[in-house]
Amino acid sequence: EVQLVESGGGLVQPGGSLRLSCVASGFNFRSYSMNWVRQAPGKGLEWVSHIYSDSTFTYYADSVKGRFTISRDNAKKSLYLQMNSLRAEDTALYYCARLAGSDPDNFDHWGQGTLVTVSS
Amino acid sequence: SYDLTQPASLSVSPGQTASIFCSGDRLGDKFVSWYQQKPGQSPVLVIYQDTKRPSGIPERFSGSRYGSTATLTVSETQAMDEADYYCQVWDSTSAVVFGGGTKLTVL
């Protein structure tokens, strides 16, 4: 069974930093591209970042470019999101999502999310 | 930036057909995926590549696309189908775009 378990969320002051983690199990992690998607309270889904299976390419939403860094450790089956210079508008539930393997244009598995709250 | 437009809400009676639309420029150039999200739960993929249904998704969920509009159709709608539905594409800059979401209410 595919499982994605996020952690690392919490309360942080504006301008602060946080590192999110997502541990994968039940599939060959090193073969799949991974993404972070967030959802502000009561709002819709917003894509955050994408990383290739071998880390050769990364992409970011304009809203986080220059502040967030996505990375992965295939040996540890883990995905990360380093978030710096956090703003109130970054408050959201952050999901780790797997990009489908055979048809890499959709997210076929999602974690339960980790909540990030940016507030003084 | 690329935008996808969905109606904010839709109400249907049990047993009726719900059609949720998603529109965007040159949508015909892109594959559309649809996700269902129930309150307090993570999104679930219900349609990918416009019309394909993942294993485990009931046959009453179907997808179609005509021109710049994609449609998620839920036939014989049940109370359990009440959820938010999001369409999603990849734009030309390798960024992912979600529609604003449609809240489906089964009255």
mmCIF file of C-alpha atoms in Angstrom:
data_model
loop_
_atom_site.group_PDB
_atom_site.id
_atom_site.type_symbol
_atom_site.label_atom_id
_atom_site.label_comp_id
_atom_site.label_asym_id
_atom_site.label_seq_id
_atom_site.Cartn_x
_atom_site.Cartn_y
_atom_site.Cartn_z
ATOM 1 C CA GLU A 1 0.000 0.000 0.000
ATOM 2 C CA VAL A 2 1.314 3.410 -0.996
ATOM 3 C CA GLN A 3 1.742 5.717 1.981
ATOM 4 C CA LEU A 4 2.958 9.298 2.209
ATOM 5 C CA VAL A 5 3.403 10.740 5.679
ATOM 6 C CA GLU A 6 4.182 14.417 6.112
ATOM 7 C CA SER A 7 5.667 16.050 9.197
ATOM 8 C CA GLY A 8 7.410 19.205 10.287
ATOM 9 C CA GLY A 9 4.523 21.637 10.312
ATOM 10 C CA GLY A 10 3.864 24.015 13.168
ATOM 11 C CA LEU A 11 3.550 27.608 14.271
ATOM 12 C CA VAL A 12 6.246 29.980 13.047
ATOM 13 C CA GLN A 13 6.621 33.738 13.112
ATOM 14 C CA PRO A 14 6.623 35.798 9.926
ATOM 15 C CA GLY A 15 10.097 35.785 8.430
ATOM 16 C CA GLY A 16 10.902 32.455 10.031
ATOM 17 C CA SER A 17 11.819 29.106 8.528
ATOM 18 C CA LEU A 18 10.464 25.597 8.604
ATOM 19 C CA ARG A 19 11.419 22.305 6.965
ATOM 20 C CA LEU A 20 8.716 19.865 5.969
ATOM 21 C CA SER A 21 9.350 16.168 5.402
ATOM 22 C CA CYS A 22 7.401 13.449 3.643
ATOM 23 C CA VAL A 23 8.318 9.806 4.124
ATOM 24 C CA ALA A 24 7.162 7.388 1.454
ATOM 25 C CA SER A 25 6.490 3.670 1.647
ATOM 26 C CA GLY A 26 4.847 0.951 -0.411
ATOM 27 C CA PHE A 27 6.422 1.880 -3.747
ATOM 28 C CA ASN A 28 9.782 2.451 -5.423
ATOM 29 C CA PHE A 29 10.243 6.066 -4.342
ATOM 30 C CA ARG A 30 13.310 6.712 -6.517
ATOM 31 C CA SER A 31 11.257 6.093 -9.671
ATOM 32 C CA TYR A 32 8.650 8.801 -9.103
ATOM 33 C CA SER A 33 8.567 12.564 -9.365
ATOM 34 C CA MET A 34 7.101 14.206 -6.284
ATOM 35 C CA ASN A 35 5.287 17.431 -5.531
ATOM 36 C CA TRP A 36 4.115 19.662 -2.709
ATOM 37 C CA VAL A 37 0.599 21.069 -2.876
ATOM 38 C CA ARG A 38 -0.907 23.347 -0.234
ATOM 39 C CA GLN A 39 -4.374 24.389 0.830
ATOM 40 C CA ALA A 40 -5.024 27.507 2.875
ATOM 41 C CA PRO A 41 -7.838 27.202 5.438
ATOM 42 C CA GLY A 42 -11.171 27.139 3.625
ATOM 43 C CA LYS A 43 -9.515 27.657 0.232
ATOM 44 C CA GLY A 44 -8.671 25.603 -2.836
ATOM 45 C CA LEU A 45 -5.615 23.598 -3.821
ATOM 46 C CA GLU A 46 -2.446 25.435 -4.791
ATOM 47 C CA TRP A 47 0.544 23.714 -6.334
ATOM 48 C CA VAL A 48 3.846 24.619 -4.650
ATOM 49 C CA SER A 49 6.745 22.664 -6.129
ATOM 50 C CA HIS A 50 7.820 19.662 -8.211
ATOM 51 C CA ILE A 51 10.996 17.591 -8.239
ATOM 52 C CA TYR A 52 12.063 14.935 -10.700
ATOM 53 C CA SER A 53 12.765 11.411 -9.523
ATOM 54 C CA ASP A 54 16.518 11.946 -9.800
ATOM 55 C CA SER A 55 16.448 15.591 -8.582
ATOM 56 C CA THR A 56 17.706 16.850 -11.951
ATOM 57 C CA PHE A 57 14.890 19.348 -12.302
ATOM 58 C CA THR A 58 12.843 21.361 -9.839
ATOM 59 C CA TYR A 59 9.964 23.774 -10.398
ATOM 60 C CA TYR A 60 8.228 26.285 -8.174
ATOM 61 C CA ALA A 61 5.086 28.334 -8.086
ATOM 62 C CA ASP A 62 5.783 32.045 -8.513
ATOM 63 C CA SER A 63 4.390 32.658 -5.023
ATOM 64 C CA VAL A 64 7.217 30.682 -3.378
ATOM 65 C CA LYS A 65 10.079 31.017 -5.860
ATOM 66 C CA GLY A 66 13.252 32.182 -4.162
ATOM 67 C CA ARG A 67 11.936 31.358 -0.681
ATOM 68 C CA PHE A 68 11.177 27.616 -0.809
ATOM 69 C CA THR A 69 13.492 24.770 -1.821
ATOM 70 C CA ILE A 70 12.347 21.274 -2.660
ATOM 71 C CA SER A 71 14.721 18.322 -2.301
ATOM 72 C CA ARG A 72 14.676 14.585 -1.814
ATOM 73 C CA ASP A 73 16.777 11.733 -0.461
ATOM 74 C CA ASN A 74 15.961 8.592 -2.414
ATOM 75 C CA ALA A 75 17.946 6.403 -0.038
ATOM 76 C CA LYS A 76 15.729 7.587 2.812
ATOM 77 C CA LYS A 77 12.578 7.584 0.650
ATOM 78 C CA SER A 78 12.007 11.137 1.765
ATOM 79 C CA LEU A 79 10.851 14.399 0.226
ATOM 80 C CA TYR A 80 11.561 17.779 1.798
ATOM 81 C CA LEU A 81 10.437 21.375 1.558
ATOM 82 C CA GLN A 82 12.651 24.028 3.086
ATOM 83 C CA MET A 83 10.568 27.129 3.635
ATOM 84 C CA ASN A 84 12.295 30.434 4.386
ATOM 85 C CA SER A 85 11.065 34.011 4.788
ATOM 86 C CA LEU A 86 7.628 32.723 5.660
ATOM 87 C CA ARG A 87 4.626 34.998 5.307
ATOM 88 C CA ALA A 88 1.116 34.914 6.716
ATOM 89 C CA GLU A 89 -0.165 33.886 3.301
ATOM 90 C CA ASP A 90 1.923 30.697 3.480
ATOM 91 C CA THR A 91 -0.392 29.433 6.223
ATOM 92 C CA ALA A 92 -1.845 26.214 4.845
ATOM 93 C CA LEU A 93 -2.056 22.465 5.018
ATOM 94 C CA TYR A 94 0.866 21.152 2.985
ATOM 95 C CA TYR A 95 0.379 17.905 1.098
ATOM 96 C CA CYS A 96 3.016 15.652 -0.368
ATOM 97 C CA ALA A 97 1.732 14.159 -3.644
ATOM 98 C CA ARG A 98 3.111 11.503 -5.954
ATOM 99 C CA LEU A 99 3.096 12.098 -9.685
ATOM 100 C CA ALA A 100 1.670 9.057 -11.455
ATOM 101 C CA GLY A 101 4.317 6.861 -13.004
ATOM 102 C CA SER A 102 2.935 5.631 -16.301
ATOM 103 C CA ASP A 103 0.964 8.826 -16.947
ATOM 104 C CA PRO A 104 3.001 11.564 -15.252
ATOM 105 C CA ASP A 105 0.411 14.316 -15.525
ATOM 106 C CA ASN A 106 -1.677 13.636 -12.429
ATOM 107 C CA PHE A 107 -1.270 13.016 -8.707
ATOM 108 C CA ASP A 108 -2.309 9.493 -7.915
ATOM 109 C CA HIS A 109 -1.467 9.459 -4.205
ATOM 110 C CA TRP A 110 -1.561 12.139 -1.529
ATOM 111 C CA GLY A 111 -0.462 12.296 2.085
ATOM 112 C CA GLN A 112 -2.645 13.519 4.921
ATOM 113 C CA GLY A 113 -0.876 16.861 5.091
ATOM 114 C CA THR A 114 1.009 18.851 7.706
ATOM 115 C CA LEU A 115 -0.271 22.210 8.916
ATOM 116 C CA VAL A 116 1.902 25.306 8.734
ATOM 117 C CA THR A 117 0.734 28.411 10.557
ATOM 118 C CA VAL A 118 2.614 31.669 10.093
ATOM 119 C CA SER A 119 1.628 34.159 12.767
ATOM 120 C CA SER A 120 3.131 36.426 15.365
ATOM 121 C CA SER B 1 -0.221 32.803 -15.561
ATOM 122 C CA TYR B 2 -2.605 30.119 -16.709
ATOM 123 C CA ASP B 3 -6.078 29.979 -15.147
ATOM 124 C CA LEU B 4 -8.752 27.311 -14.911
ATOM 125 C CA THR B 5 -12.315 28.400 -14.218
ATOM 126 C CA GLN B 6 -14.864 26.289 -12.372
ATOM 127 C CA PRO B 7 -18.283 27.181 -10.951
ATOM 128 C CA ALA B 8 -18.072 27.721 -7.219
ATOM 129 C CA SER B 9 -20.992 25.470 -6.392
ATOM 130 C CA LEU B 10 -23.519 23.037 -7.815
ATOM 131 C CA SER B 11 -26.526 21.417 -6.191
ATOM 132 C CA VAL B 12 -28.273 18.266 -7.371
ATOM 133 C CA SER B 13 -30.849 15.881 -5.996
ATOM 134 C CA PRO B 14 -29.923 12.272 -5.245
ATOM 135 C CA GLY B 15 -30.093 10.148 -8.373
ATOM 136 C CA GLN B 16 -29.617 13.116 -10.715
ATOM 137 C CA THR B 17 -26.610 13.772 -12.925
ATOM 138 C CA ALA B 18 -24.090 16.413 -11.872
ATOM 139 C CA SER B 19 -21.942 18.068 -14.544
ATOM 140 C CA ILE B 20 -18.979 20.117 -13.336
ATOM 141 C CA PHE B 21 -17.245 22.285 -15.932
ATOM 142 C CA CYS B 22 -13.655 23.454 -16.117
ATOM 143 C CA SER B 23 -12.554 25.968 -18.737
ATOM 144 C CA GLY B 24 -9.241 27.449 -19.770
ATOM 145 C CA ASP B 25 -7.425 28.843 -22.795
ATOM 146 C CA ARG B 26 -6.263 26.164 -25.214
ATOM 147 C CA LEU B 27 -7.401 23.494 -22.786
ATOM 148 C CA GLY B 28 -7.495 21.157 -25.771
ATOM 149 C CA ASP B 29 -3.689 21.143 -25.739
ATOM 150 C CA LYS B 30 -3.548 19.714 -22.245
ATOM 151 C CA PHE B 31 -4.644 16.666 -20.302
ATOM 152 C CA VAL B 32 -7.166 17.364 -17.551
ATOM 153 C CA SER B 33 -7.314 15.536 -14.231
ATOM 154 C CA TRP B 34 -10.073 15.735 -11.627
ATOM 155 C CA TYR B 35 -9.864 15.319 -7.852
ATOM 156 C CA GLN B 36 -12.513 14.773 -5.225
ATOM 157 C CA GLN B 37 -11.946 16.175 -1.747
ATOM 158 C CA LYS B 38 -14.350 15.436 1.089
ATOM 159 C CA PRO B 39 -14.299 17.559 4.266
ATOM 160 C CA GLY B 40 -11.246 16.853 6.409
ATOM 161 C CA GLN B 41 -9.760 14.457 3.854
ATOM 162 C CA SER B 42 -6.976 14.548 1.280
ATOM 163 C CA PRO B 43 -7.807 14.871 -2.425
ATOM 164 C CA VAL B 44 -8.486 11.692 -4.382
ATOM 165 C CA LEU B 45 -7.884 11.324 -8.113
ATOM 166 C CA VAL B 46 -11.156 10.423 -9.873
ATOM 167 C CA ILE B 47 -10.362 11.148 -13.550
ATOM 168 C CA TYR B 48 -7.061 11.551 -15.415
ATOM 169 C CA GLN B 49 -6.121 12.281 -19.011
ATOM 170 C CA ASP B 50 -9.569 13.756 -19.606
ATOM 171 C CA THR B 51 -11.531 10.514 -19.583
ATOM 172 C CA LYS B 52 -9.676 7.747 -17.730
ATOM 173 C CA ARG B 53 -10.870 6.437 -14.397
ATOM 174 C CA PRO B 54 -8.394 5.037 -11.823
ATOM 175 C CA SER B 55 -9.081 1.627 -10.395
ATOM 176 C CA GLY B 56 -11.506 1.759 -7.512
ATOM 177 C CA ILE B 57 -13.375 4.824 -8.767
ATOM 178 C CA PRO B 58 -17.061 4.063 -9.433
ATOM 179 C CA GLU B 59 -18.219 3.976 -13.048
ATOM 180 C CA ARG B 60 -20.701 6.772 -12.365
ATOM 181 C CA PHE B 61 -17.704 9.155 -12.515
ATOM 182 C CA SER B 62 -16.773 10.081 -16.085
ATOM 183 C CA GLY B 63 -14.816 12.800 -17.822
ATOM 184 C CA SER B 64 -14.984 14.472 -21.195
ATOM 185 C CA ARG B 65 -13.502 17.421 -23.000
ATOM 186 C CA TYR B 66 -14.767 19.552 -25.871
ATOM 187 C CA GLY B 67 -12.690 22.447 -27.043
ATOM 188 C CA SER B 68 -11.638 24.601 -24.105
ATOM 189 C CA THR B 69 -14.017 23.022 -21.619
ATOM 190 C CA ALA B 70 -13.590 19.805 -19.661
ATOM 191 C CA THR B 71 -16.480 18.199 -17.844
ATOM 192 C CA LEU B 72 -16.657 15.866 -14.875
ATOM 193 C CA THR B 73 -19.951 14.019 -14.849
ATOM 194 C CA VAL B 74 -21.292 12.217 -11.820
ATOM 195 C CA SER B 75 -24.237 10.030 -12.793
ATOM 196 C CA GLU B 76 -26.865 8.818 -10.338
ATOM 197 C CA THR B 77 -25.398 11.119 -7.702
ATOM 198 C CA GLN B 78 -25.343 9.792 -4.161
ATOM 199 C CA ALA B 79 -24.977 11.525 -0.816
ATOM 200 C CA MET B 80 -21.430 10.166 -0.573
ATOM 201 C CA ASP B 81 -20.489 12.161 -3.698
ATOM 202 C CA GLU B 82 -20.934 15.425 -1.822
ATOM 203 C CA ALA B 83 -17.478 17.007 -1.926
ATOM 204 C CA ASP B 84 -15.274 19.650 -3.486
ATOM 205 C CA TYR B 85 -14.048 18.838 -6.989
ATOM 206 C CA TYR B 86 -10.937 20.311 -8.593
ATOM 207 C CA CYS B 87 -9.692 20.164 -12.167
ATOM 208 C CA GLN B 88 -5.938 20.257 -12.829
ATOM 209 C CA VAL B 89 -3.566 20.638 -15.778
ATOM 210 C CA TRP B 90 0.116 21.239 -16.445
ATOM 211 C CA ASP B 91 0.800 24.513 -18.187
ATOM 212 C CA SER B 92 3.484 25.198 -20.766
ATOM 213 C CA THR B 93 6.036 26.279 -18.144
ATOM 214 C CA SER B 94 5.946 22.941 -16.321
ATOM 215 C CA ALA B 95 3.834 24.378 -13.541
ATOM 216 C CA VAL B 96 0.713 22.717 -12.189
ATOM 217 C CA VAL B 97 -2.558 24.622 -12.229
ATOM 218 C CA PHE B 98 -5.692 23.777 -10.243
ATOM 219 C CA GLY B 99 -9.121 25.178 -10.834
ATOM 220 C CA GLY B 100 -10.734 27.062 -7.988
ATOM 221 C CA GLY B 101 -12.884 24.076 -7.042
ATOM 222 C CA THR B 102 -16.602 23.289 -7.208
ATOM 223 C CA LYS B 103 -18.583 22.412 -4.111
ATOM 224 C CA LEU B 104 -21.064 19.723 -5.036
ATOM 225 C CA THR B 105 -24.071 19.521 -2.739
ATOM 226 C CA VAL B 106 -26.442 16.579 -2.915
ATOM 227 C CA LEU B 107 -29.724 17.758 -1.461
#
